Tab-separated table of C-alpha atoms and ligand atoms in Angstrom:
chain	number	residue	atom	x	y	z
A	1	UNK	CA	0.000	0.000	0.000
A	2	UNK	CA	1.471	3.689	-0.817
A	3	UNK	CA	0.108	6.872	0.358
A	4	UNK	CA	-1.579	9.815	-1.528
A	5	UNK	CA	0.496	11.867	-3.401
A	6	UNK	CA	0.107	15.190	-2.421
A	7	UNK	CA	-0.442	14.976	1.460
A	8	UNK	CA	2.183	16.274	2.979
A	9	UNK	CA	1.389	14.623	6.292
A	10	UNK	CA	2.800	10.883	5.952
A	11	UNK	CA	4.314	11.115	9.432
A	12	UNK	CA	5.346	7.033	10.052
A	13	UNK	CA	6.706	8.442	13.383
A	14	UNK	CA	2.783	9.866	14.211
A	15	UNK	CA	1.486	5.962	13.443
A	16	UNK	CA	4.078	5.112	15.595
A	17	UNK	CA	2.830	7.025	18.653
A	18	UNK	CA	-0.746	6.083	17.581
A	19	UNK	CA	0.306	2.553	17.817
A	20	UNK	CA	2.334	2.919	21.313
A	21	UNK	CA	-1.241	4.607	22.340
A	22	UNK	CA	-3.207	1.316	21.454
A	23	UNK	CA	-1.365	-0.648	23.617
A	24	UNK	CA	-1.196	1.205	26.715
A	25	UNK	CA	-4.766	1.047	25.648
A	26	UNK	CA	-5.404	-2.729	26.127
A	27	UNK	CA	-4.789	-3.385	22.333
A	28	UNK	CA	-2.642	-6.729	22.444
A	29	UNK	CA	-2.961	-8.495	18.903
A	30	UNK	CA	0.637	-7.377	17.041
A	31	UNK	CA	-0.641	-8.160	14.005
A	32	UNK	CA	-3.374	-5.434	14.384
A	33	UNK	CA	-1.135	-2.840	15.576
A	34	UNK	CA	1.480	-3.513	13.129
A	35	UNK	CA	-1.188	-3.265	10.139
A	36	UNK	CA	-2.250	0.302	12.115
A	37	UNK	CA	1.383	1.349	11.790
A	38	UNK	CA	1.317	1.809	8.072
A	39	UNK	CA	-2.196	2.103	6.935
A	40	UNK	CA	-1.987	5.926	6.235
A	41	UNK	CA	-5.046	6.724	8.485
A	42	UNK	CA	-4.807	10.867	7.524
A	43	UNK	CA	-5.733	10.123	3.580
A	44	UNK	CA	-9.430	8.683	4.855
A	45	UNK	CA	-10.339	11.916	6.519
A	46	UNK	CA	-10.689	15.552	4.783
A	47	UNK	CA	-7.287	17.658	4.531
A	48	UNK	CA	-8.844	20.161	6.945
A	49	UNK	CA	-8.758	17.100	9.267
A	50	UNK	CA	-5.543	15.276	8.651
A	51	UNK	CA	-4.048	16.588	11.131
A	52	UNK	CA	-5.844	15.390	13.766
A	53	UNK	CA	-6.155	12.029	11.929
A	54	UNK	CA	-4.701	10.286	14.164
A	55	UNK	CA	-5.769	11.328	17.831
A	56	UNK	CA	-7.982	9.297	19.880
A	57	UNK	CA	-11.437	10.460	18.623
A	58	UNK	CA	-14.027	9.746	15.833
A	59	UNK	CA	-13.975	11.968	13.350
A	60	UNK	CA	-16.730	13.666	11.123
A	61	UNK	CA	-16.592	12.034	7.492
A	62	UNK	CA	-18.964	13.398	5.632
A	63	UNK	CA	-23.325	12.932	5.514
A	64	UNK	CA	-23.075	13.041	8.693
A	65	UNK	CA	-20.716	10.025	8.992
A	66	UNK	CA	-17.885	9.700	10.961
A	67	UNK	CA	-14.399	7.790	11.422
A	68	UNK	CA	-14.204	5.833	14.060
A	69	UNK	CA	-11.311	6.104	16.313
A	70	UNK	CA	-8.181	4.216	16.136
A	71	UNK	CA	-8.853	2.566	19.321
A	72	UNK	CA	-12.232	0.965	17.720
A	73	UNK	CA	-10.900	0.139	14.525
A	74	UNK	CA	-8.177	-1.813	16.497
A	75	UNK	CA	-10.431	-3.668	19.342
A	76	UNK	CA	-13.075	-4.279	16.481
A	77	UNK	CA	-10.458	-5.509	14.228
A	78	UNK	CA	-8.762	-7.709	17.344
A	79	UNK	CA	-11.663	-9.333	18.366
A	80	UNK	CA	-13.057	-10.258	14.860
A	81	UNK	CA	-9.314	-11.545	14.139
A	82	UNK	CA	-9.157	-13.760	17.228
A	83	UNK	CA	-5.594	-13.990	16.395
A	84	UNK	CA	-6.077	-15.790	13.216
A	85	UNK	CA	-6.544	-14.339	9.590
A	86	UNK	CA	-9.302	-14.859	8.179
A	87	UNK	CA	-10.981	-16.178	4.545
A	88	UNK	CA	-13.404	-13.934	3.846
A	89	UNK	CA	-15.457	-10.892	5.694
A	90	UNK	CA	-18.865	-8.639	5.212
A	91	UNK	CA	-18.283	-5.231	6.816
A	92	UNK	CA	-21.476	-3.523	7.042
A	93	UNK	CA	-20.745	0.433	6.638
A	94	UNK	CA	-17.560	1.457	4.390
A	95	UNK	CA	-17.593	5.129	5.438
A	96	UNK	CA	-14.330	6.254	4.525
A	97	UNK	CA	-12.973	3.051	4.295
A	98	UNK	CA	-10.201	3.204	6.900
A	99	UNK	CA	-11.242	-0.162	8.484
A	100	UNK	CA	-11.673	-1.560	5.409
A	101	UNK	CA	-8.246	-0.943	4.560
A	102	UNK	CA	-7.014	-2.053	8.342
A	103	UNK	CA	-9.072	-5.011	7.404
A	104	UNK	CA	-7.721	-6.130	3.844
A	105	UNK	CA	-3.906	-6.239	5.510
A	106	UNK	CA	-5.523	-9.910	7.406
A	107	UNK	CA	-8.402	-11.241	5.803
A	108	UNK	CA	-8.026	-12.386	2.355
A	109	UNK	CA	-10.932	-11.053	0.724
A	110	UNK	CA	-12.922	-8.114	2.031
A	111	UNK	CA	-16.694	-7.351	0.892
A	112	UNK	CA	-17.550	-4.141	2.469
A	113	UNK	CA	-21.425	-2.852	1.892
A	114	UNK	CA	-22.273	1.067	2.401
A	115	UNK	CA	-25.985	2.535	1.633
A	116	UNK	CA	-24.793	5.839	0.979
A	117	UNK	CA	-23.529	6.030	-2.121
A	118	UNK	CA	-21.572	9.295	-2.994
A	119	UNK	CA	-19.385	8.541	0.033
A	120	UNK	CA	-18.973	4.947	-0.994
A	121	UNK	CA	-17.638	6.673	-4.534
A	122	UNK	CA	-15.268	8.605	-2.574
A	123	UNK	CA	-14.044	5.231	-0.834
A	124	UNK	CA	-13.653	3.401	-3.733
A	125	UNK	CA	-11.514	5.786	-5.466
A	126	UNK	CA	-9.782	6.704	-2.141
A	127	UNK	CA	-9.167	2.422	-1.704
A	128	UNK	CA	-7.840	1.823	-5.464
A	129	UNK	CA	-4.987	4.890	-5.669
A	130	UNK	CA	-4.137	2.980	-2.128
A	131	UNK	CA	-3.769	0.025	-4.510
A	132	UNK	CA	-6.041	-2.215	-2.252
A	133	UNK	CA	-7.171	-5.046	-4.394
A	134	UNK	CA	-8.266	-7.644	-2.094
A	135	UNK	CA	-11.464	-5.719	-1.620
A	136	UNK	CA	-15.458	-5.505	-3.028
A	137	UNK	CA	-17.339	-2.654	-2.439
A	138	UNK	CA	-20.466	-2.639	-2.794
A	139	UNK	CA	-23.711	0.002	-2.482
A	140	UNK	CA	-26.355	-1.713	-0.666
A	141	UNK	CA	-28.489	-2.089	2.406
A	142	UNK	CA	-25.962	-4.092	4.380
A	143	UNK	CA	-28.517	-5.496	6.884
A	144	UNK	CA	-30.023	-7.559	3.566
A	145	UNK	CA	-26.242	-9.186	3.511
A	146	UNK	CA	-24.156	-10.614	0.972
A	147	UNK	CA	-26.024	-13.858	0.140
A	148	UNK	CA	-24.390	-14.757	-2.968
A	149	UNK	CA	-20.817	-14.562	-1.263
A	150	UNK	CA	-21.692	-15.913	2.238
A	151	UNK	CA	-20.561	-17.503	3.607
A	152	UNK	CA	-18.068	-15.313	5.827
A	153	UNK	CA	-15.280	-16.345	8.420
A	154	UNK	CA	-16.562	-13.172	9.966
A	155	UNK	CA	-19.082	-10.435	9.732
A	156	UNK	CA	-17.801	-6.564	10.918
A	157	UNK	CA	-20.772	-3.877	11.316
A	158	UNK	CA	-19.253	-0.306	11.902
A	159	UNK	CA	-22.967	1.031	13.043
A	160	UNK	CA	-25.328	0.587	15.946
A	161	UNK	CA	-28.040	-1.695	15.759
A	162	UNK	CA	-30.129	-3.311	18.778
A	163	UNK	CA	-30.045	-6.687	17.192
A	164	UNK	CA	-28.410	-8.978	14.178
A	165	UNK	CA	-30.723	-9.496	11.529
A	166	UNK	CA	-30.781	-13.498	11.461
A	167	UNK	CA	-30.371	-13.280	7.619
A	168	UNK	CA	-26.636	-12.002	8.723
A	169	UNK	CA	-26.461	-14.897	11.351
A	170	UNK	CA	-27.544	-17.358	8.412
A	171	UNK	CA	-24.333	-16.112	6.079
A	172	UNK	CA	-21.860	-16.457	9.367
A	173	UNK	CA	-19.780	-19.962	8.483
A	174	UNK	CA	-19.679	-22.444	11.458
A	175	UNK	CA	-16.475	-21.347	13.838
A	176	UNK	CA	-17.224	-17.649	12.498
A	177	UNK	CA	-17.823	-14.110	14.291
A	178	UNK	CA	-19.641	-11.387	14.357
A	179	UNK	CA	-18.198	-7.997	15.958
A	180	UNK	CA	-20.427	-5.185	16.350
A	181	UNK	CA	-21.758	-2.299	18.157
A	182	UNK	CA	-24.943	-3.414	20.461
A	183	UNK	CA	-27.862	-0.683	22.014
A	184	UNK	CA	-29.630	2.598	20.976
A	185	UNK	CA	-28.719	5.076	23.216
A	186	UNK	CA	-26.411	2.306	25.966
A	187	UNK	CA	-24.433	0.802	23.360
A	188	UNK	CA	-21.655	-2.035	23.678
A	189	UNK	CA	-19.330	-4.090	21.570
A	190	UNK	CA	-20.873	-7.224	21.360
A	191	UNK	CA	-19.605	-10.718	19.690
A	192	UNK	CA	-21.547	-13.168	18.514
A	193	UNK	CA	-19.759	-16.816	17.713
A	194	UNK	CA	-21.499	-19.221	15.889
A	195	UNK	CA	-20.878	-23.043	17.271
A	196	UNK	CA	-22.316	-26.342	16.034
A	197	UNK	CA	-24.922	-26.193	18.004
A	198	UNK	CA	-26.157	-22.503	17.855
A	199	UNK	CA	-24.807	-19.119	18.347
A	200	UNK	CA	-22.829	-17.669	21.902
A	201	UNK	CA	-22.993	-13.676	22.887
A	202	UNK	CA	-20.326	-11.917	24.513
A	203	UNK	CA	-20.982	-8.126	25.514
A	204	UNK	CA	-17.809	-6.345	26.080
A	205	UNK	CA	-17.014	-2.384	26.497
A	206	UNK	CA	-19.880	0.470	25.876
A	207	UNK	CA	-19.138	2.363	22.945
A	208	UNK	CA	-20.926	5.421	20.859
A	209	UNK	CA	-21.423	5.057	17.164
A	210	UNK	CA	-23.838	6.650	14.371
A	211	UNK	CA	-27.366	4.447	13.724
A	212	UNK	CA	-27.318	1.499	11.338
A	213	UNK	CA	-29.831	2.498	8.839
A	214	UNK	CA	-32.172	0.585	6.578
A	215	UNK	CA	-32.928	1.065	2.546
A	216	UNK	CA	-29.835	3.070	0.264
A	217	UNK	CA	-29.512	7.121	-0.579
A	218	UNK	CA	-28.205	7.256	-4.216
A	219	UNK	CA	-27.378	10.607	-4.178
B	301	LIG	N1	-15.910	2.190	9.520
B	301	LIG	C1	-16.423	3.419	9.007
B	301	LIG	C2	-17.593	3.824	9.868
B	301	LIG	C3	-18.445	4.830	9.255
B	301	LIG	S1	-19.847	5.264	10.218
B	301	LIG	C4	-15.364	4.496	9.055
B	301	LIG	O1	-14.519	4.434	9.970
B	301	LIG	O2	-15.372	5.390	8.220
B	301	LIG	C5	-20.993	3.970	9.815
B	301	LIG	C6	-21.278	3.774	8.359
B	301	LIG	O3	-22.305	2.786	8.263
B	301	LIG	C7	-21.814	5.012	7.651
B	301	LIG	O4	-21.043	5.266	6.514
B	301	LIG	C8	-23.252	4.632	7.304
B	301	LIG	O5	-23.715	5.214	6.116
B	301	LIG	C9	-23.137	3.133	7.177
B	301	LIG	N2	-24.398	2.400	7.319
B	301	LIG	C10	-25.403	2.587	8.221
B	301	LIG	N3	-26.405	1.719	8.026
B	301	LIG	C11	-26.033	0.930	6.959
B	301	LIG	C12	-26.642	-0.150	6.262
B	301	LIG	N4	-27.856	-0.623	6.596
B	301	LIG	N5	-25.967	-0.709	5.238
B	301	LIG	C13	-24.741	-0.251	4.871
B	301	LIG	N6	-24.120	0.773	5.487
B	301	LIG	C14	-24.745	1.358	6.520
């Protein structure tokens, strides 16, 4: 992966600190944090913003979107790794695509579903001058799934929902995981395994993220 031409702002020794943050943090998978260390986290926010790219906060995207922080992006990403890379997986909400690039460094093929569609263009332009190929994007209502490419060693949503649709749960292989963010207003990470015999919950650390939303905005 390179960075954008253009942005001054390529700092390695900035990931560096990022990533030194992460673990005082609790963040122990080294395979996440090393991915964290070059993925160029500043090109996936506005230049106004890149600056700030990589402090400890969500930041706003655009439509009302936002980034999550790198914290997120590296428990979410730890948790649906389980320290093991991984076949395939659905993300549900692209946004800017900076997990989805995080993401592509450990899974082999990453289908990543976004209902708003001007800021999925954005992505996909933003992903291919990256040069990440291992990737599918796709404009859609991600709570409908991926049917014809489940199913998935894992399933990522980057939005709040109060439940998982049991369409998703259907397209989650056997062994497979689910990471997302569980509530309305009280929300918490939340994984979901799916055994032999049926499907285990774990609730884990409250969080704050934007609504997952039903239908697609074209424009
Ligand atoms: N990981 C992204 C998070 C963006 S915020 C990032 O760091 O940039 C959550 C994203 O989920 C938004 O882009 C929102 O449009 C998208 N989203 C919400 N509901 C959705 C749905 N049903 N299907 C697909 N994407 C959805």
């Amino acid at each position: 992966m390179v960075s954008r031409a253009g942005i001054g702002m390529t700092s390695q020794r900035t990931r560096i600190r990022m990533v030194e943050r992460l673990r005082t943090q609790g963040i122990t998978d080294e395979v996440v944090l090393d991915v964290m260390s070059v993925v160029p986290r500043h090109v996936f926010v506005e230049e106004a913003l890149a600056s700030r790219a990589y402090d400890d906060n969500s930041l706003p995207i655009s439509f009302g979107q936002t980034i999550s922080s790198p914290w997120i992006v590296a428990r979410m990403s730890e948790l649906l790794r389980a320290k093991n890379d991984l076949d395939t997986v659905l993300e549900i909400g692209t946004g800017c695509g900076y997990q989805t690039a995080v993401l592509t460094q450990f899974v082999r093929k990453v289908y990543s579903v976004e209902r708003i569609g001007p800021l999925l263009t954005r992505t996909r332009i933003r992903l291919h001058e990256l040069q990440v190929k291992n990737v599918f994007l796709k404009h859609a209502d991600g709570l409908l799934g991926l049917a014809k490419e489940a199913p998935f060693s894992g399933i990522i949503m980057t939005a709040v929902t109060t439940h998982v649709p049991s369409l998703l749960l259907e397209q989650l292989e056997i062994g497979g995981r689910i990471v997302f963010p569980k509530g309305s207003q009280e929300q918490n990470l939340c994984v979901i395994e799916r055994k032999s015999h049926g499907y285990t919950e774990t609730v884990l650390e409250s969080v704050k993220f934007v609504p997952m939303l039903p239908g697609v905005i074209s424009r």
